[in-house]
mmCIF file of C-alpha atoms and ligand atoms in Angstrom:
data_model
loop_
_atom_site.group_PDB
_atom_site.id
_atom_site.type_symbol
_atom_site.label_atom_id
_atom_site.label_comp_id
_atom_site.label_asym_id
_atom_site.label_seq_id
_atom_site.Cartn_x
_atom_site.Cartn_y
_atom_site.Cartn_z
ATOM 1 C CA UNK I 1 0.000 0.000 0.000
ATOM 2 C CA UNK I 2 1.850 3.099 -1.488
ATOM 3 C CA UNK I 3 1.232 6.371 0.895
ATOM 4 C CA UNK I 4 1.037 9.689 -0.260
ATOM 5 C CA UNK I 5 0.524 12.746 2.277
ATOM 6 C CA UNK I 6 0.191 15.956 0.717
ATOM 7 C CA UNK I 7 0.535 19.544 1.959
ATOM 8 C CA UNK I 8 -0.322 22.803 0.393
ATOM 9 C CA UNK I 9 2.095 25.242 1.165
ATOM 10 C CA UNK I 10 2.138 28.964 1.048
ATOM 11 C CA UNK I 11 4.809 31.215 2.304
ATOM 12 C CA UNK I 12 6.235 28.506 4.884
ATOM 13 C CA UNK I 13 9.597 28.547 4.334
ATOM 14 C CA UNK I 14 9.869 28.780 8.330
ATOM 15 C CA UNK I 15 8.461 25.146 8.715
ATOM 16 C CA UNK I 16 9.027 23.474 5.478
ATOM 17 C CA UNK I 17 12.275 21.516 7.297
ATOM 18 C CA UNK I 18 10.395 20.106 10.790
ATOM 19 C CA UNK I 19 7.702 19.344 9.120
ATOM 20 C CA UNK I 20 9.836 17.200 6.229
ATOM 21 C CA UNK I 21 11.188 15.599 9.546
ATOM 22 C CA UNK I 22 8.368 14.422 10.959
ATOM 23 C CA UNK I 23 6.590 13.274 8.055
ATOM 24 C CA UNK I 24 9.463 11.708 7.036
ATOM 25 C CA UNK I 25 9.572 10.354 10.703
ATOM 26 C CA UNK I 26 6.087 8.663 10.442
ATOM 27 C CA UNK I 27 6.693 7.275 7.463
ATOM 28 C CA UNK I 28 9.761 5.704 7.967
ATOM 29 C CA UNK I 29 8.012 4.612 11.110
ATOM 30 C CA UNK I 30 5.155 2.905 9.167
ATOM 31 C CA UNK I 31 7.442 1.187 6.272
ATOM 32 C CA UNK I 32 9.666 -0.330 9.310
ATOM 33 C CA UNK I 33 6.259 -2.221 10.692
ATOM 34 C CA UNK I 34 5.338 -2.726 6.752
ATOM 35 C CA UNK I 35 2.092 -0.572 7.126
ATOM 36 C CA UNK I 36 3.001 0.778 4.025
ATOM 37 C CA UNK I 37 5.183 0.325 1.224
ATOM 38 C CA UNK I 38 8.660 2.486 1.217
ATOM 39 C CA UNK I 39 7.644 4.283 -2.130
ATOM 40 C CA UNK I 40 5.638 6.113 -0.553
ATOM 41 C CA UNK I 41 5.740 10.521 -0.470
ATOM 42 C CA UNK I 42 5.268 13.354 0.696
ATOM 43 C CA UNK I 43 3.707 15.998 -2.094
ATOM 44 C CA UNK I 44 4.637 19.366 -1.242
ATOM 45 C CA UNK I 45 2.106 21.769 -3.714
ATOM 46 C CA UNK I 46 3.500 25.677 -3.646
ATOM 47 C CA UNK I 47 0.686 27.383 -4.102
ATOM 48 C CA UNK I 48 2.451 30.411 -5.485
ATOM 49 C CA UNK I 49 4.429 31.609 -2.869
ATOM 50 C CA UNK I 50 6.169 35.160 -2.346
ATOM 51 C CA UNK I 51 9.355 33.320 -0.191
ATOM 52 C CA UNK I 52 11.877 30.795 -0.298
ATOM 53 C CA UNK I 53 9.467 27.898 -0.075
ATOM 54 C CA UNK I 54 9.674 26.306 -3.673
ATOM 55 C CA UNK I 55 13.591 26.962 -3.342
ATOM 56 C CA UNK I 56 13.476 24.426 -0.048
ATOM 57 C CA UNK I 57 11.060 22.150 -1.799
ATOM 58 C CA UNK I 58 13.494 21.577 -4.283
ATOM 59 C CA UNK I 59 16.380 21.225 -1.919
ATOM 60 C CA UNK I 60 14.587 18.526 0.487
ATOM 61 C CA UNK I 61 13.624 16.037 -2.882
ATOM 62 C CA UNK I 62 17.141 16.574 -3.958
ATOM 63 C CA UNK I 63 18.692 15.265 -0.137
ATOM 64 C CA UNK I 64 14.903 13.366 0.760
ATOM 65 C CA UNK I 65 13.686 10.404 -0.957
ATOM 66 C CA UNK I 66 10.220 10.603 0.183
ATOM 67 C CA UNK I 67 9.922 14.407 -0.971
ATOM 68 C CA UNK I 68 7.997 15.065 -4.163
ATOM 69 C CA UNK I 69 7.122 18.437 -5.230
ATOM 70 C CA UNK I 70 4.198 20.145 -7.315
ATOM 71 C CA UNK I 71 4.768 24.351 -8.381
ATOM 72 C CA UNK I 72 1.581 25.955 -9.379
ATOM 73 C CA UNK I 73 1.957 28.581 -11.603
ATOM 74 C CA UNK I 74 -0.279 31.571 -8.879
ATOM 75 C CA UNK I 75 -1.268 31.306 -5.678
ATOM 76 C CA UNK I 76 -4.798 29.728 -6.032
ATOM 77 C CA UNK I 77 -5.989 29.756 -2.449
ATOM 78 C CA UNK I 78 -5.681 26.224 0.044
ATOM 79 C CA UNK I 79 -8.559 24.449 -1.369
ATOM 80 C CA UNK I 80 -7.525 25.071 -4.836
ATOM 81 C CA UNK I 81 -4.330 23.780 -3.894
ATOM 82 C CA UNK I 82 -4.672 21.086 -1.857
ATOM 83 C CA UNK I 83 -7.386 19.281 -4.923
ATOM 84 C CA UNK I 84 -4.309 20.316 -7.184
ATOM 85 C CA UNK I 85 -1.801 17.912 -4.954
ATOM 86 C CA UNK I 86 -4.676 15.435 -4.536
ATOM 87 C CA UNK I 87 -5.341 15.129 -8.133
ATOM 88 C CA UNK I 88 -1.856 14.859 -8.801
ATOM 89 C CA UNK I 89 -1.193 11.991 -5.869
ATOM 90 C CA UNK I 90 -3.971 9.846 -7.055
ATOM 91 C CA UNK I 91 -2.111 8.693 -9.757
ATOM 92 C CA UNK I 92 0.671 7.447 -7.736
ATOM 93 C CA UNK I 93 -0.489 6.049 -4.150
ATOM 94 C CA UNK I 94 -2.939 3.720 -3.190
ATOM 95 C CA UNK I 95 -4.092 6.403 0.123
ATOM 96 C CA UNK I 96 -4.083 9.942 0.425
ATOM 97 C CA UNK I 97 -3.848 11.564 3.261
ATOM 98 C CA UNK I 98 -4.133 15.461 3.677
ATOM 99 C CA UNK I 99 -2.601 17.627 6.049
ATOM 100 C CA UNK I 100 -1.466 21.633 6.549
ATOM 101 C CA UNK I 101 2.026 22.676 6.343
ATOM 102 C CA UNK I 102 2.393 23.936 9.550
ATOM 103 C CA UNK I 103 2.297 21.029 12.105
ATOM 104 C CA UNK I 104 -1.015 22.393 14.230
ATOM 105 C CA UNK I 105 -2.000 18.904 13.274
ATOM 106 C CA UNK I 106 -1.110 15.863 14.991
ATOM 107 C CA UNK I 107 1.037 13.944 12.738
ATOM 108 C CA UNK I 108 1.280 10.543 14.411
ATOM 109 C CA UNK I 109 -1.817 10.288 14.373
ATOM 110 C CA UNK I 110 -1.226 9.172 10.606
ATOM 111 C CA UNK I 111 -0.348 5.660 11.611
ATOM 112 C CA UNK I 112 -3.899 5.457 13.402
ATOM 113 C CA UNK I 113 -5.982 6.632 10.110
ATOM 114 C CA UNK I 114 -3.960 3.703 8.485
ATOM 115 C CA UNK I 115 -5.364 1.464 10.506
ATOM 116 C CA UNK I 116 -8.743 2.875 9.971
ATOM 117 C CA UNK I 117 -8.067 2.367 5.935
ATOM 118 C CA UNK I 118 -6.906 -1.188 6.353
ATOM 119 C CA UNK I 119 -10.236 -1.831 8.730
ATOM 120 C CA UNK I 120 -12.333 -1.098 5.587
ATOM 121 C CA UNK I 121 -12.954 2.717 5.940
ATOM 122 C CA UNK I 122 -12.715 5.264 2.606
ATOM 123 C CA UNK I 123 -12.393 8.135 4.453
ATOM 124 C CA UNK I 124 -11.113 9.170 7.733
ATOM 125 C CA UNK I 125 -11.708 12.547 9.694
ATOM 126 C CA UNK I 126 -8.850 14.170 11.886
ATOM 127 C CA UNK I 127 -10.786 15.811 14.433
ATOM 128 C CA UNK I 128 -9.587 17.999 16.963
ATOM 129 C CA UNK I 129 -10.252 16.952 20.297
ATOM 130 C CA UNK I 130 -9.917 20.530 22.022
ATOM 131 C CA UNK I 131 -9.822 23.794 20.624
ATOM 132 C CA UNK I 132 -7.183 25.181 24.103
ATOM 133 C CA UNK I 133 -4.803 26.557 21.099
ATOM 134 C CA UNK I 134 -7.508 28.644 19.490
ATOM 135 C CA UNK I 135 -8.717 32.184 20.641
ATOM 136 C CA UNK I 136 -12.089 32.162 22.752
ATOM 137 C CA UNK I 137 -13.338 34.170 19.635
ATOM 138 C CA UNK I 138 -12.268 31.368 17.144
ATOM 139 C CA UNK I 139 -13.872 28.789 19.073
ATOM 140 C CA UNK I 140 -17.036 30.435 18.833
ATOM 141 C CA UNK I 141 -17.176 31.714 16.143
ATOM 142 C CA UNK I 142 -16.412 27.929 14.905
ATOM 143 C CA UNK I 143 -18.863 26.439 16.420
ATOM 144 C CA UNK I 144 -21.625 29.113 15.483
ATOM 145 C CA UNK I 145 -20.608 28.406 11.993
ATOM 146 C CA UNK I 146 -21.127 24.400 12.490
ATOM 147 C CA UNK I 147 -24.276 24.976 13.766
ATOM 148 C CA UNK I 148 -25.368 27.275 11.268
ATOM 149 C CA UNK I 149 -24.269 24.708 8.269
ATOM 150 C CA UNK I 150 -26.008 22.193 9.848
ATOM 151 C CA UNK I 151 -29.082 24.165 10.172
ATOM 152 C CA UNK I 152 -28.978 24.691 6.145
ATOM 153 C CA UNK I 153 -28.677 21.021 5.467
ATOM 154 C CA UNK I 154 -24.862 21.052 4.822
ATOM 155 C CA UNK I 155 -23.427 17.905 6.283
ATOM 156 C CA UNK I 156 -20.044 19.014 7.704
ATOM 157 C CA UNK I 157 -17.964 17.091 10.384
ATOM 158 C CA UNK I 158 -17.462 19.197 13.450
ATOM 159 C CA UNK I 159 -14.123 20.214 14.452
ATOM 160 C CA UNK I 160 -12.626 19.061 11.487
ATOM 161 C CA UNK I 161 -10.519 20.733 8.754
ATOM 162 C CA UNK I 162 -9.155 19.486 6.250
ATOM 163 C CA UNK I 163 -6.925 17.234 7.772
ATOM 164 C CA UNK I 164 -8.240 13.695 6.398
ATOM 165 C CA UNK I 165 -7.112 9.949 4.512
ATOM 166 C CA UNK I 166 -8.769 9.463 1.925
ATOM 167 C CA UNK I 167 -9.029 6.436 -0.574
ATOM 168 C CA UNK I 168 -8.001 6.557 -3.559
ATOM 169 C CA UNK I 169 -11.478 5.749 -5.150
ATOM 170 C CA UNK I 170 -12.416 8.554 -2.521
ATOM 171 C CA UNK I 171 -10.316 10.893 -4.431
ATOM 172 C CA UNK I 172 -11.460 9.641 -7.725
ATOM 173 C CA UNK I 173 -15.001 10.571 -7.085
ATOM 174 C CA UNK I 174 -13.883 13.780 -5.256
ATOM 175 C CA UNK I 175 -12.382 14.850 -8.885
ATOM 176 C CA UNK I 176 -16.122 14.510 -10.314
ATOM 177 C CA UNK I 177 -17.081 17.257 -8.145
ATOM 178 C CA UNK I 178 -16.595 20.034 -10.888
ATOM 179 C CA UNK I 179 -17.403 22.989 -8.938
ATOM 180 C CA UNK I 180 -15.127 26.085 -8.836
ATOM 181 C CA UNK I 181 -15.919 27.541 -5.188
ATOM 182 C CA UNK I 182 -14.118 24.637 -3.439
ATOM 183 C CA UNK I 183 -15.423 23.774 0.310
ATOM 184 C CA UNK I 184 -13.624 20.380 0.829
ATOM 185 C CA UNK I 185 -15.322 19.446 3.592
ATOM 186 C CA UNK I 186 -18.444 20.135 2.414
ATOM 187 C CA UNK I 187 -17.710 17.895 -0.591
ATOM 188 C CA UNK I 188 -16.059 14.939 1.415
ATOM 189 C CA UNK I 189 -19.393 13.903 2.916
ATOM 190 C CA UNK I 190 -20.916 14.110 -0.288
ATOM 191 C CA UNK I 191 -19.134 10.925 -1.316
ATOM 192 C CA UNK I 192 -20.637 8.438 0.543
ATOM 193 C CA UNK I 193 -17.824 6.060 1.569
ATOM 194 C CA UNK I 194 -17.849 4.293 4.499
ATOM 195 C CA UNK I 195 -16.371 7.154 7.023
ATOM 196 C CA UNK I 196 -14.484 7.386 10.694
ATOM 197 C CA UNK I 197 -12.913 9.763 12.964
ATOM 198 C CA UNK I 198 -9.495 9.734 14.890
ATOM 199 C CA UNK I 199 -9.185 12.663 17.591
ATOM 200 C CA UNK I 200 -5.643 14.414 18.601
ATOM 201 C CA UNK I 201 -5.302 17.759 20.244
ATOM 202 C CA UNK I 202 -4.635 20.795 17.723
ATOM 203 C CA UNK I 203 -1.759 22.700 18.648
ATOM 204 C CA UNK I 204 -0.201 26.051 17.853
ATOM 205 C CA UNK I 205 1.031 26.965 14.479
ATOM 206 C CA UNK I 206 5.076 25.572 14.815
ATOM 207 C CA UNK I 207 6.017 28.619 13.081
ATOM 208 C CA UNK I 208 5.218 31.473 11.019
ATOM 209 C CA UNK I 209 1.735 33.215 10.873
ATOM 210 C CA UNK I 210 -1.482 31.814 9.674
ATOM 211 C CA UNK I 211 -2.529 32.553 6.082
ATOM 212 C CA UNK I 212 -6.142 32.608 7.148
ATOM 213 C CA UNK I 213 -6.637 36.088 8.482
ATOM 214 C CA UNK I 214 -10.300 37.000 9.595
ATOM 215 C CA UNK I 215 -11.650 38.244 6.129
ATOM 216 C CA UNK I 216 -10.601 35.127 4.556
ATOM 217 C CA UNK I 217 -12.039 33.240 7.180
ATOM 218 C CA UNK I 218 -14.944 35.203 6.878
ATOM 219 C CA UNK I 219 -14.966 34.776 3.061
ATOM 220 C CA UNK I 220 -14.643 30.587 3.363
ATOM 221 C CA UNK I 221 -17.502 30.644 5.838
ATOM 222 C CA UNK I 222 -19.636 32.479 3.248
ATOM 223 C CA UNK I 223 -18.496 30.150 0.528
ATOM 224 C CA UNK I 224 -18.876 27.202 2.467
ATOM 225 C CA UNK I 225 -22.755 28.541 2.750
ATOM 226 C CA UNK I 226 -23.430 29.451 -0.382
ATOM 227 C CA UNK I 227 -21.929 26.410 -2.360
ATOM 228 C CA UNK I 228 -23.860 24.184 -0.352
ATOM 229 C CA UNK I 229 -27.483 25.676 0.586
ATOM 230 C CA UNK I 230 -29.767 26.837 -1.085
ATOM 231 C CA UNK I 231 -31.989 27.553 1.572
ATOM 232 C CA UNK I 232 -31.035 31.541 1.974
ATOM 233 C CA UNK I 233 -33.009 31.484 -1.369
ATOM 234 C CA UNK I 234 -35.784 30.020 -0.159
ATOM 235 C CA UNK I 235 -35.696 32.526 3.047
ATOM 236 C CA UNK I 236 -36.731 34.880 1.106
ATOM 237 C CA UNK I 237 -40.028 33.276 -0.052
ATOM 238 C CA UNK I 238 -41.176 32.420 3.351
ATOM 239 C CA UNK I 239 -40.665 35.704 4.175
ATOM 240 C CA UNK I 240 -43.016 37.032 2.028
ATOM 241 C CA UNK I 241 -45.787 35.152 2.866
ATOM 242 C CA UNK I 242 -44.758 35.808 6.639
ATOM 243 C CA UNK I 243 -44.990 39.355 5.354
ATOM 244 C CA UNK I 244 -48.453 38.641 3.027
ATOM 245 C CA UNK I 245 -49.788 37.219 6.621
ATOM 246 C CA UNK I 246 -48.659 40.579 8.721
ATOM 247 C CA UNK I 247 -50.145 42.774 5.574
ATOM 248 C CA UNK I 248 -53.434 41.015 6.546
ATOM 249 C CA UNK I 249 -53.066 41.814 10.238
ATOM 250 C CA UNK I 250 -51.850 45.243 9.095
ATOM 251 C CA UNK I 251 -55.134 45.895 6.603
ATOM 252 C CA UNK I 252 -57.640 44.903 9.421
ATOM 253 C CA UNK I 253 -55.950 47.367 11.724
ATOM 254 C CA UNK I 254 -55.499 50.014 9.259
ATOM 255 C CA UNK I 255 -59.511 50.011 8.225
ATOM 256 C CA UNK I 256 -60.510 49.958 11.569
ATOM 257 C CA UNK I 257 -58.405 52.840 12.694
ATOM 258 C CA UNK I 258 -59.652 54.345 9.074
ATOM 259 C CA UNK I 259 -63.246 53.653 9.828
ATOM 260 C CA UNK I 260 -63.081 55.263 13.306
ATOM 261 C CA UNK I 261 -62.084 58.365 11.538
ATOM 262 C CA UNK I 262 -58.559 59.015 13.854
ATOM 263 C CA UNK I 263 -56.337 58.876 10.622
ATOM 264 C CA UNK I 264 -54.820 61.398 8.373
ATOM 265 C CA UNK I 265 -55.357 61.513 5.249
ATOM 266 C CA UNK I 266 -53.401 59.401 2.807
ATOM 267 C CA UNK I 267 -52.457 56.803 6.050
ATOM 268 C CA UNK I 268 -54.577 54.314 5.163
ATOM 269 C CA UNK I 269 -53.935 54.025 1.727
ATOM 270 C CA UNK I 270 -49.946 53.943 2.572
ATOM 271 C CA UNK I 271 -49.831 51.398 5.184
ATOM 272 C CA UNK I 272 -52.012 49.208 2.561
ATOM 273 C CA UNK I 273 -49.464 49.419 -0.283
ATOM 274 C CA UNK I 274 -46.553 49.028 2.060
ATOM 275 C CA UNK I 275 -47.442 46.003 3.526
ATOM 276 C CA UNK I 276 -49.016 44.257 0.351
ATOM 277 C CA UNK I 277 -46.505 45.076 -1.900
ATOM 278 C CA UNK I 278 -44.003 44.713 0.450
ATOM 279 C CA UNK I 279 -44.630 40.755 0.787
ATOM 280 C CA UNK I 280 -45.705 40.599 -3.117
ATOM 281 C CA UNK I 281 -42.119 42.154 -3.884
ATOM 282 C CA UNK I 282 -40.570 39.798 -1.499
ATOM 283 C CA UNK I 283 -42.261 36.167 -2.783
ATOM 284 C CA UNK I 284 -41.681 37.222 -5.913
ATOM 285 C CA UNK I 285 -37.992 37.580 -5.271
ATOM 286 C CA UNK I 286 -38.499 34.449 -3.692
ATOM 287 C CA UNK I 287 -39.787 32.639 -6.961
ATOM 288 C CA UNK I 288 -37.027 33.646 -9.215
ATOM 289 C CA UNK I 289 -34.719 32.732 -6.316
ATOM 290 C CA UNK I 290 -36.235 28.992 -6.098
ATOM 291 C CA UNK I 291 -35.591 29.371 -10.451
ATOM 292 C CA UNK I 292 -31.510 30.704 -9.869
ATOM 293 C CA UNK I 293 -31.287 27.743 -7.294
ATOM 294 C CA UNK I 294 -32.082 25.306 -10.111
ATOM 295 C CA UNK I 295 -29.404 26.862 -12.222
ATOM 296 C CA UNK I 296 -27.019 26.712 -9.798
ATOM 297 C CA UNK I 297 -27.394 23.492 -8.864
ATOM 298 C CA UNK I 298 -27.206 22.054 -12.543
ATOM 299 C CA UNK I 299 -24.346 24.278 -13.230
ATOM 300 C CA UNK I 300 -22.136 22.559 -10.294
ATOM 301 C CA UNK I 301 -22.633 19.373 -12.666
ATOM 302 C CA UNK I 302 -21.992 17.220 -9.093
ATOM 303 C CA UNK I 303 -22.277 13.162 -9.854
ATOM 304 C CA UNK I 304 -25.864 11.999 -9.314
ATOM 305 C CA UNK I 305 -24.814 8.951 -7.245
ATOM 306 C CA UNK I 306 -21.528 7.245 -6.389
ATOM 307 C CA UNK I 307 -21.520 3.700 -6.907
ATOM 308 C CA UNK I 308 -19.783 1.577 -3.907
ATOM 309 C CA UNK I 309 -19.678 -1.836 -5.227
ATOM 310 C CA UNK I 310 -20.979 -3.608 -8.379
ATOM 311 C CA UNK I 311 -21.769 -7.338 -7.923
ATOM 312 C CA UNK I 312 -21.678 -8.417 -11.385
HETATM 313 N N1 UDP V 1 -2.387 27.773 2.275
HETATM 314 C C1 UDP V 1 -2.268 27.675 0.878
HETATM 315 N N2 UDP V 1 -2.677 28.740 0.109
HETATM 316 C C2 UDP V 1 -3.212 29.885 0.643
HETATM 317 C C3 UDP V 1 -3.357 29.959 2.052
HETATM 318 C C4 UDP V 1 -2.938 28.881 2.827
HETATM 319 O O1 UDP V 1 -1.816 26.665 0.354
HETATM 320 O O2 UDP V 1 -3.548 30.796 -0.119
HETATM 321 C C5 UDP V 1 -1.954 26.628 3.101
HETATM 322 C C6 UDP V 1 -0.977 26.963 4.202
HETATM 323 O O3 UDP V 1 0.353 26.956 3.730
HETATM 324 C C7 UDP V 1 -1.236 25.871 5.211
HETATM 325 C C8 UDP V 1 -2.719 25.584 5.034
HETATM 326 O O4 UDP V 1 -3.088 26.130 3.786
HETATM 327 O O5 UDP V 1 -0.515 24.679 4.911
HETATM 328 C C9 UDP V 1 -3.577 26.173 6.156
HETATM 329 O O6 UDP V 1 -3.237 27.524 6.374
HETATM 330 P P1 UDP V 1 -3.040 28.111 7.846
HETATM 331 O O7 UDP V 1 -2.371 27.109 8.689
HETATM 332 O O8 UDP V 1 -2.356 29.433 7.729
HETATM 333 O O9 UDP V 1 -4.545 28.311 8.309
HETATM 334 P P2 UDP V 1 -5.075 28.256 9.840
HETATM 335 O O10 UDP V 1 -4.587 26.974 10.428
HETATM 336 O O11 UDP V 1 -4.546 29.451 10.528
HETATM 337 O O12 UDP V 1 -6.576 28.281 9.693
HETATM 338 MG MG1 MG V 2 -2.744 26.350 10.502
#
């Protein structure tokens, strides 16, 4: 069983060399009790970056036999990049596992999502046990964000990145998922597989500063949303006819108060075209919205079904 762990990097040159070490360290560790077979790598992918990073790539496959390396022409973003290494490794290892460049992630846990693989399971979650390394406002945040996914229908594991094994049918039928706005794991559920978890605590970045500042998180959490759900669409119907309901409410009111003579003039007529137009403009927004859902869901051209096993 030929190994591949790959690792999007951009702008870690402060890293790049412990974190050779101890992937190189598990995997040495894993050929020695034949877990895997000793062609097995580690892909770097650059994902354009401003430093020294694709210089040290180079120099660690040159002195490392386990390094491989992938340059992408621009810096495409870490879900860009990371399918880029994945679709790349598939053609060369049997089991793919992914992981961030720099070492928050718990890399002996590796040897554990191997034994997950050989149990039977396609795809294995790293989840993080705690969240003690991340700011009270991360955590939070986080977990507001997990709740809210799951309340639009998105199936997302909580607490987990995108630090995974996967298959390499997995991987296969990840590559069928055409879509541009990547949300890996968003997508990984998607595929059906028999799935497990392995928990490790999540530690501090081992060096450098993290590439996700808070309007890219921000940005990612919107993404993740709005590649998924189309239920913010739909929102906007049943608030019009929450709306058309209040406009009755509102009309009853209004002739009353009209009838009784204690309006000025014009009021009544007002309050009656806010309200009822109000909720018409809104379902009506609503309809085209349920239309612009359709398109967007035939435009993502996503696999109708994955098949797990044909008994022919
Ligand atoms: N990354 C990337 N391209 C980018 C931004 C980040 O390949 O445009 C990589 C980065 O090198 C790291 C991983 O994505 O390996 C996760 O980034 P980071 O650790 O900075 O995110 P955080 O853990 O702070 O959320
Ligand atoms: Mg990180």
């Amino acid at each position: 069983m030929k190994l591949s762990i790959v690792v999007p990097c951009y702008n870690e040159e402060p890293v790049l060399r412990e974190t050779t070490v101890r992937l190189s360290a598990v995997l040495n560790s894993l050929v020695e009790k034949r877990k895997i077979s000793s062609d097995s790598f580690i892909l770097y992918v650059n994902d354009g970056s401003r430093d020294m990073t694709w210089a040290i790539i180079e120099s660690l496959h040159d002195k490392n036999p386990y390094v491989k390396g992938l340059n992408l022409a621009g810096n495409v973003g870490h879900q860009n990049a990371l399918m880029a290494g994945l679709m790349t490794a598939k053609g060369y290892a049997d089991v793919l596992v992914s992981i961030d460049a720099d070492l928050q992630d718990d890399v002996s846990v590796i040897e554990e999502m191997v034994d997950r693989y050989k149990e039977g399971y396609d795809i294995v979650y790293g989840v993080r046990s705690s969240r003690d390394s991340d700011t009270f406002f991360k955590k939070n945040t986080a977990l507001a964000f997990y709740k809210l996914m799951s309340w639009l229908g998105v199936k997302s594991v909580y607490n987990h990145a995108d630090y995974r094994l996967m298959s390499r049918r997995a991987v296969e039928q990840l590559g069928n998922y055409k879509e541009r706005n990547l949300f890996l794991r968003g997508i990984v559920p998607l595929i059906g597989y028999e799935t497990t978890s392995v928990y490790y605590r999540r530690s501090e970045r081992f060096a450098g500063e993290s590439k996700y500042p808070l309007s890219k998180m921000f940005n990612f959490a919107i993404d993740g949303i709005t590649s998924f759900s189309v239920r913010p669409l739909r929102l906007i119907a049943t608030l019009g006819f929450l709306f058309l309901l209040c406009s009755l409410v509102a009309v009853v009111y209004t002739l009353y108060v009209y009838f009784n003579g204690e309006t000025v003039a014009g009021w009544a007529s007002l309050m009656l075209s806010v309200w009822f137009l109000g909720s018409l403009i809104l379902i009506a927004i609503g309809i085209v919205g349920e239309y612009i859902g359709k398109i967007y869901l035939e435009v993502k051209e996503r696999p109708r079904y994955n098949i797990e096993k044909f008994l022919n």
